[in-house]
Amino acid sequence: MRKSWILVCFVNFFIASLMGLLLRWMYVAPIEGVNFQFLMHGHSHVAMLGWVYLMLYCLIFYFFIPKEAEQKPIYNRLFWVTELAVVGMMIDFPAQGYAFASILSSTLHIFCSYYFCYLIWKDAKPSTFPEKRMLRTALFFMVFSTLGVWCLGPAVGLMGKGSAFYQIAIQFFLHFQFNGWFVFAVLALFFKQSKIEIDEKKFRLFYRLFVASTFLTLALPVSWSLSSPVFYWINVVGVVLQLSSAVLFIQMIRPQFKAFFSNLQSIEKIVYRFALFSLALKIIIQLVVLVPELAQVSHHIRNFVIGYIHLTMLGIITGFLFGFALQNDFINTKNIFLKWGIKIFLLGFVATEILLFLQGLYLLFEKGEFPNYYQNLFIASIALPLGLLFITASLLYKTKFQLSTIRNCTI
């Protein structure tokens, strides 16, 4: 694994967290000359495409591409072209919002992702049927999700940004990125990393239920723009199928999971427990939202929406990505800065989630604002970039140490 790739991913994540921290400060004291909406677009794009996408790029390359294909220079070139697109979005979105330069960078990233899918589909050699099926499904959802992006232009031209068509196109992209591409890729990597032997019959049933639930649960965000009881019931079926698939998943991995877990270091156990707990919490929240009144109000209370997105993004996906990186020594488990960085990051995440959902409950029960909510949320949010700064510093130290060792050996 190229250390520079991993370092770039964490630098992107750190910058995205700084953007998020600035967004929360703007609720405390607005900054003249900074457009909140533009900055939010930059934050979300860098977090999704600069952190999660590129980290998955690194891990999929490491786990599934055989040695002979690893030597192809195209993977390294494609990584840096993709990072160039991320840097473009990092600069252009906060400065201009959706304008020519930012759209150009976003489009470049999409075409890079298409080429990545082609390369992985052609070169990847998963060792088991579950790994192959989950990986290919993840790649399918990545491409499929971009249909929502291509619909944005016609939606604006025909009906405007306030139309249901435009909102559904955005939700289509986000839903199949988070619940499709990201989650299926993480599970493919988990099956590879854990080396748990999976009963193929149970897996096939789990897979069908999980894929069906991924499509059907799109009905909830669609119902926010199109009011019809049919979307509520479609989502109910999707959530029930998702719960069934979760039960099957536990049954599949439980017999051998203790053996896998017992070999982990303490910091690795922390992040995996954190990721699994976040996954369980996500399923519980989706069950709670089956109550019709809560399904309607959840969309209107922004704190719930942000809390849920961060639970998926930072809790589940980032938790697993941290675990994979730690287990394979992409980030140095013996470095004290790294351990403190991860713990600070996780504590900051937990604190901000509690505040977000607590404020959501205050609004739900019409109690107004939680005391000093925005100030407390900003203070708690400082832990996120601080933790990532520690992690990134540990990576820089490791890279510098390796380079100096190489020079000394050469001399």
Coordinates of C-alpha atoms in Angstrom, one line a residue:
M1 CA 0.0 0.0 0.0
R2 CA 1.3 3.4 -0.9
K3 CA 1.7 5.4 2.3
S4 CA 1.2 8.7 0.4
W5 CA -2.4 7.5 -0.6
I6 CA -3.4 6.9 3.0
L7 CA -1.9 10.2 4.1
V8 CA -3.8 12.1 1.4
C9 CA -7.1 10.5 2.6
F10 CA -6.5 11.6 6.2
V11 CA -5.5 15.1 5.1
N12 CA -8.7 15.4 3.1
F13 CA -10.7 14.2 6.1
F14 CA -8.9 16.7 8.4
I15 CA -9.8 19.6 6.0
A16 CA -13.4 18.4 5.7
S17 CA -13.6 18.4 9.5
L18 CA -12.2 21.9 9.7
M19 CA -14.9 23.0 7.2
G20 CA -17.5 21.3 9.4
L21 CA -16.1 23.1 12.5
L22 CA -16.3 26.4 10.7
L23 CA -20.0 25.7 9.8
R24 CA -20.8 25.2 13.4
W25 CA -19.0 28.3 14.4
M26 CA -21.1 30.3 12.0
Y27 CA -24.2 29.5 14.1
V28 CA -22.4 31.1 17.1
A29 CA -21.0 34.1 15.2
P30 CA -21.6 34.5 11.5
I31 CA -18.5 35.3 9.4
E32 CA -18.8 38.1 6.9
G33 CA -17.8 37.0 3.4
V34 CA -18.3 33.3 4.0
N35 CA -21.3 31.7 2.3
F36 CA -22.7 29.0 4.6
Q37 CA -24.4 27.1 1.8
F38 CA -21.2 27.1 -0.3
L39 CA -19.1 26.0 2.6
M40 CA -21.5 23.2 3.4
H41 CA -21.3 21.9 -0.2
G42 CA -17.5 21.9 0.1
H43 CA -17.6 20.1 3.5
S44 CA -19.9 17.3 2.2
H45 CA -18.1 16.7 -1.1
V46 CA -14.6 16.5 0.5
A47 CA -15.9 14.2 3.3
M48 CA -17.7 11.9 1.0
L49 CA -15.4 11.9 -2.0
G50 CA -12.0 12.9 -0.5
W51 CA -12.2 10.7 2.6
V52 CA -14.6 7.8 2.2
Y53 CA -14.3 7.3 -1.6
L54 CA -10.5 7.5 -1.7
M55 CA -10.1 5.4 1.4
L56 CA -12.3 2.7 -0.2
Y57 CA -10.1 3.1 -3.3
C58 CA -7.0 2.4 -1.3
L59 CA -8.5 -0.6 0.6
I60 CA -10.1 -2.2 -2.4
F61 CA -6.8 -1.9 -4.3
Y62 CA -4.9 -3.4 -1.4
F63 CA -7.2 -6.3 -0.6
F64 CA -8.5 -7.4 -4.0
I65 CA -6.0 -6.5 -6.7
P66 CA -3.4 -9.2 -7.3
K67 CA 0.3 -8.5 -7.2
E68 CA 0.8 -8.6 -11.0
A69 CA -2.0 -6.0 -11.5
E70 CA -0.7 -3.8 -8.6
Q71 CA 2.3 -2.8 -10.7
K72 CA 0.1 -1.1 -13.3
P73 CA 0.8 2.6 -13.2
I74 CA -2.8 3.4 -14.1
Y75 CA -4.0 2.9 -10.4
N76 CA -1.5 5.5 -9.1
R77 CA -2.3 7.9 -11.9
L78 CA -6.0 7.5 -11.4
F79 CA -5.7 8.1 -7.7
W80 CA -3.9 11.4 -8.2
V81 CA -6.3 12.6 -10.9
T82 CA -9.1 11.8 -8.5
E83 CA -7.4 13.7 -5.8
L84 CA -7.0 16.6 -8.2
A85 CA -10.8 16.6 -8.6
V86 CA -11.2 16.6 -4.8
V87 CA -8.9 19.5 -4.4
G88 CA -10.9 21.4 -7.1
M89 CA -14.1 20.8 -5.1
M90 CA -12.3 21.7 -1.9
I91 CA -11.4 25.1 -3.3
D92 CA -14.3 25.8 -5.7
F93 CA -17.4 24.9 -3.7
P94 CA -16.6 27.1 -0.7
A95 CA -15.7 30.0 -3.1
Q96 CA -18.5 29.7 -5.6
G97 CA -21.0 27.0 -4.8
Y98 CA -22.3 25.1 -7.8
A99 CA -20.5 27.0 -10.6
F100 CA -18.5 26.0 -13.7
A101 CA -15.3 25.1 -11.8
S102 CA -16.9 23.1 -9.1
I103 CA -19.2 21.2 -11.5
L104 CA -16.1 20.5 -13.7
S105 CA -14.3 19.0 -10.7
S106 CA -17.4 17.0 -9.7
T107 CA -17.8 15.7 -13.2
L108 CA -14.1 14.7 -13.4
H109 CA -14.5 12.8 -10.1
I110 CA -17.5 10.9 -11.5
F111 CA -15.6 9.8 -14.7
C112 CA -12.7 8.8 -12.5
S113 CA -15.0 6.6 -10.5
Y114 CA -16.4 5.0 -13.6
Y115 CA -12.9 4.1 -14.7
F116 CA -12.1 2.8 -11.3
C117 CA -15.1 0.5 -11.5
Y118 CA -14.0 -0.8 -14.8
L119 CA -10.5 -1.5 -13.5
I120 CA -11.7 -3.2 -10.4
W121 CA -14.3 -5.3 -12.2
K122 CA -11.6 -6.4 -14.6
D123 CA -8.6 -6.9 -12.3
A124 CA -10.0 -7.7 -8.8
K125 CA -9.7 -11.3 -7.6
P126 CA -11.9 -11.8 -4.5
S127 CA -11.1 -15.1 -2.9
T128 CA -14.7 -16.1 -1.9
F129 CA -18.2 -15.8 -3.3
P130 CA -19.5 -13.4 -0.6
E131 CA -16.5 -11.0 -1.2
K132 CA -17.0 -11.1 -5.0
R133 CA -20.8 -10.5 -4.8
M134 CA -20.6 -7.7 -2.3
L135 CA -17.7 -5.9 -4.1
R136 CA -19.4 -6.0 -7.5
T137 CA -22.7 -4.9 -5.9
A138 CA -20.9 -2.0 -4.3
L139 CA -19.5 -1.0 -7.7
F140 CA -22.9 -1.3 -9.3
F141 CA -24.4 1.0 -6.6
M142 CA -21.6 3.5 -7.1
V143 CA -22.4 3.9 -10.8
F144 CA -26.2 3.6 -10.3
S145 CA -26.1 6.5 -7.7
T146 CA -24.7 8.9 -10.3
L147 CA -28.0 8.7 -12.2
G148 CA -29.2 11.1 -9.6
V149 CA -26.4 13.6 -10.4
W150 CA -27.1 13.4 -14.2
C151 CA -30.8 14.3 -13.5
L152 CA -29.9 17.5 -11.6
G153 CA -29.3 19.5 -14.8
P154 CA -32.7 18.6 -16.4
A155 CA -34.4 19.0 -13.0
V156 CA -33.2 22.6 -12.7
G157 CA -33.9 23.4 -16.3
L158 CA -37.4 22.0 -16.4
M159 CA -38.8 22.6 -12.8
G160 CA -36.2 24.5 -10.8
K161 CA -34.3 23.8 -7.6
G162 CA -37.4 23.9 -5.5
S163 CA -39.1 21.0 -7.4
A164 CA -39.7 17.5 -6.1
F165 CA -37.7 16.2 -9.1
Y166 CA -34.6 18.1 -8.0
Q167 CA -34.9 17.0 -4.4
I168 CA -35.5 13.4 -5.3
A169 CA -32.5 13.4 -7.6
I170 CA -30.3 14.5 -4.7
Q171 CA -31.7 12.0 -2.3
F172 CA -31.3 9.2 -4.9
F173 CA -27.6 10.0 -5.2
L174 CA -27.1 10.2 -1.4
H175 CA -29.1 7.1 -0.6
F176 CA -27.3 4.8 -3.0
Q177 CA -23.9 6.3 -2.1
F178 CA -24.3 5.8 1.6
N179 CA -26.5 2.7 1.8
G180 CA -25.3 1.2 -1.4
W181 CA -21.8 1.9 -2.5
F182 CA -20.3 2.7 0.9
V183 CA -22.0 0.0 3.0
F184 CA -21.6 -2.8 0.5
A185 CA -17.9 -2.0 -0.1
V186 CA -17.3 -1.9 3.7
L187 CA -19.0 -5.3 4.1
A188 CA -16.9 -6.7 1.2
L189 CA -13.8 -5.5 3.0
F190 CA -15.0 -6.9 6.3
F191 CA -15.6 -10.4 4.8
K192 CA -12.0 -10.2 3.4
Q193 CA -10.4 -8.9 6.5
S194 CA -12.2 -11.2 9.0
K195 CA -11.6 -14.4 6.9
I196 CA -14.8 -15.7 8.4
E197 CA -16.2 -18.7 6.5
I198 CA -19.7 -17.9 5.4
D199 CA -22.4 -20.4 4.8
E200 CA -23.3 -19.7 1.1
K201 CA -27.0 -20.6 1.4
K202 CA -27.4 -18.1 4.3
F203 CA -25.4 -15.6 2.5
R204 CA -27.5 -15.7 -0.7
L205 CA -30.6 -15.1 1.4
F206 CA -28.9 -12.3 3.4
Y207 CA -27.7 -10.7 0.1
R208 CA -31.1 -10.7 -1.6
L209 CA -32.9 -9.2 1.5
F210 CA -30.2 -6.6 1.9
V211 CA -30.2 -5.5 -1.7
A212 CA -34.1 -5.4 -1.8
S213 CA -34.1 -3.3 1.4
T214 CA -31.6 -0.9 -0.1
F215 CA -33.9 -0.2 -3.0
L216 CA -37.1 -0.1 -1.0
T217 CA -35.8 2.2 1.8
L218 CA -35.3 4.9 -0.8
A219 CA -39.1 5.4 -0.4
L220 CA -38.6 7.4 2.9
P221 CA -36.6 10.3 1.4
V222 CA -38.8 10.2 -1.7
S223 CA -41.8 10.6 0.7
W224 CA -40.4 13.9 1.9
S225 CA -41.0 15.4 -1.6
L226 CA -44.0 13.3 -2.8
S227 CA -46.8 12.9 -0.3
S228 CA -48.4 9.5 -0.7
P229 CA -49.1 6.6 1.8
V230 CA -47.6 4.1 -0.7
F231 CA -44.1 5.4 0.0
Y232 CA -44.6 4.9 3.8
W233 CA -45.6 1.2 3.2
I234 CA -42.8 0.6 0.8
N235 CA -40.3 1.9 3.4
V236 CA -41.9 -0.3 6.1
V237 CA -41.3 -3.4 3.9
G238 CA -37.7 -2.2 3.2
V239 CA -36.9 -1.7 6.9
V240 CA -38.4 -5.1 7.9
L241 CA -36.2 -6.7 5.2
Q242 CA -33.2 -4.8 6.4
L243 CA -33.8 -6.0 10.0
S244 CA -34.2 -9.6 8.7
S245 CA -30.9 -9.3 6.8
A246 CA -29.2 -7.9 9.9
V247 CA -30.3 -10.9 11.9
L248 CA -29.0 -13.3 9.2
F249 CA -25.7 -11.4 9.1
I250 CA -25.3 -11.9 12.9
Q251 CA -26.1 -15.6 12.5
M252 CA -23.5 -15.9 9.7
I253 CA -20.6 -14.3 11.5
R254 CA -21.4 -15.1 15.2
P255 CA -19.8 -18.6 15.3
Q256 CA -16.4 -17.4 14.2
F257 CA -16.5 -13.7 15.2
K258 CA -15.1 -14.3 18.7
A259 CA -12.0 -15.8 17.3
F260 CA -11.6 -12.9 14.9
F261 CA -12.2 -10.4 17.7
S262 CA -9.9 -12.0 20.2
N263 CA -6.8 -11.4 18.0
L264 CA -7.4 -7.7 17.8
Q265 CA -5.4 -5.1 19.7
S266 CA -7.3 -2.9 22.2
I267 CA -7.6 0.1 19.9
E268 CA -8.8 -2.1 17.1
K269 CA -11.5 -3.6 19.3
I270 CA -12.6 -0.1 20.3
V271 CA -13.2 1.1 16.7
Y272 CA -14.9 -2.1 15.6
R273 CA -17.2 -2.1 18.6
F274 CA -17.9 1.6 17.8
A275 CA -18.7 0.8 14.2
L276 CA -21.0 -2.2 15.0
F277 CA -22.8 -0.2 17.8
S278 CA -23.4 2.6 15.3
L279 CA -24.8 0.1 12.8
A280 CA -27.2 -1.3 15.4
L281 CA -28.2 2.2 16.3
K282 CA -28.9 3.1 12.7
I283 CA -31.2 0.1 12.4
I284 CA -33.0 1.0 15.6
I285 CA -33.6 4.6 14.3
Q286 CA -35.0 3.3 11.1
L287 CA -37.4 1.1 13.1
V288 CA -38.5 4.1 15.2
V289 CA -39.2 6.1 12.1
L290 CA -41.7 3.5 11.1
V291 CA -44.1 5.4 13.4
P292 CA -45.9 7.6 10.8
E293 CA -45.9 10.8 12.8
L294 CA -42.1 10.4 13.4
A295 CA -41.5 9.6 9.8
Q296 CA -43.0 13.0 8.8
V297 CA -41.4 15.1 11.5
S298 CA -37.9 13.6 11.2
H299 CA -37.3 15.3 7.9
H300 CA -38.4 18.7 9.2
I301 CA -36.1 18.6 12.2
R302 CA -32.6 19.2 10.7
N303 CA -30.8 18.1 13.8
F304 CA -32.1 14.5 13.3
V305 CA -31.2 14.5 9.7
I306 CA -27.6 15.7 10.3
G307 CA -27.2 13.4 13.3
Y308 CA -28.4 10.4 11.2
I309 CA -26.1 11.2 8.3
H310 CA -23.1 11.6 10.6
L311 CA -24.0 8.4 12.4
T312 CA -23.7 6.5 9.0
M313 CA -20.7 8.5 7.7
L314 CA -18.6 8.9 10.9
G315 CA -20.0 6.1 13.0
I316 CA -20.4 3.1 10.7
I317 CA -18.3 3.8 7.6
T318 CA -15.4 5.7 9.2
G319 CA -15.4 3.2 12.2
F320 CA -14.9 0.3 9.8
L321 CA -12.3 2.2 7.7
F322 CA -10.3 3.0 10.9
G323 CA -10.5 -0.7 11.9
F324 CA -9.2 -1.9 8.5
A325 CA -6.4 0.7 8.5
L326 CA -5.3 -0.2 12.0
Q327 CA -5.3 -4.0 11.4
N328 CA -3.2 -3.7 8.3
D329 CA -0.7 -1.2 9.9
F330 CA -1.6 1.6 7.5
I331 CA -1.6 3.8 10.5
N332 CA 0.8 2.9 13.3
T333 CA -0.9 1.3 16.3
K334 CA 2.1 1.8 18.5
N335 CA 2.2 5.6 18.1
I336 CA 0.7 7.3 21.2
F337 CA -0.5 10.2 19.0
L338 CA -2.5 7.9 16.9
K339 CA -4.2 6.2 19.9
W340 CA -5.1 9.6 21.5
G341 CA -6.2 10.9 18.1
I342 CA -8.7 8.1 17.6
K343 CA -10.0 8.3 21.1
I344 CA -10.4 12.1 20.9
F345 CA -12.2 11.8 17.5
L346 CA -14.6 9.1 18.9
L347 CA -15.4 11.1 22.0
G348 CA -16.0 14.2 19.9
F349 CA -18.3 12.3 17.6
V350 CA -20.3 10.8 20.5
A351 CA -20.6 14.2 22.2
T352 CA -21.8 15.9 19.0
E353 CA -24.3 13.1 18.2
I354 CA -25.8 13.4 21.7
L355 CA -26.2 17.2 21.3
L356 CA -27.7 16.9 17.8
F357 CA -30.3 14.3 18.8
L358 CA -31.0 16.0 22.2
Q359 CA -31.7 19.3 20.4
G360 CA -33.9 17.4 17.9
L361 CA -35.9 16.0 20.8
Y362 CA -36.3 19.5 22.3
L363 CA -37.7 20.7 19.0
L364 CA -39.9 17.6 18.7
F365 CA -41.5 18.2 22.1
E366 CA -41.6 22.0 21.4
K367 CA -39.3 22.9 24.2
G368 CA -37.2 25.4 22.1
E369 CA -33.5 25.4 22.2
F370 CA -31.3 23.3 24.4
P371 CA -29.3 25.6 26.7
N372 CA -26.2 27.0 25.0
Y373 CA -26.8 24.4 22.2
Y374 CA -24.7 26.0 19.4
Q375 CA -21.8 27.0 21.7
N376 CA -21.7 23.5 23.2
L377 CA -21.9 21.9 19.8
F378 CA -19.0 24.0 18.5
I379 CA -16.9 23.1 21.6
A380 CA -17.6 19.4 21.2
S381 CA -16.9 19.6 17.5
I382 CA -13.3 20.8 18.1
A383 CA -12.5 17.2 19.1
L384 CA -13.1 15.9 15.5
P385 CA -10.4 17.9 13.7
L386 CA -8.1 17.7 16.8
G387 CA -8.3 13.9 16.8
L388 CA -7.7 13.8 13.0
L389 CA -4.7 16.2 13.4
F390 CA -3.2 13.7 15.9
I391 CA -3.8 10.8 13.5
T392 CA -2.4 12.7 10.5
A393 CA 0.7 13.8 12.5
S394 CA 1.4 10.2 13.4
L395 CA 1.2 9.3 9.7
L396 CA 3.6 12.1 8.8
Y397 CA 6.0 11.0 11.6
K398 CA 5.9 7.4 10.3
T399 CA 6.5 8.5 6.7
K400 CA 9.4 10.8 7.7
F401 CA 10.9 8.0 9.9
Q402 CA 10.7 5.5 7.0
L403 CA 12.3 7.9 4.6
S404 CA 15.2 8.7 7.0
T405 CA 15.7 4.9 7.6
I406 CA 15.9 4.3 3.8
R407 CA 18.4 7.1 3.4
N408 CA 20.6 5.8 6.2
C409 CA 20.5 2.2 4.8
T410 CA 21.5 3.6 1.4
I411 CA 24.4 5.6 2.9

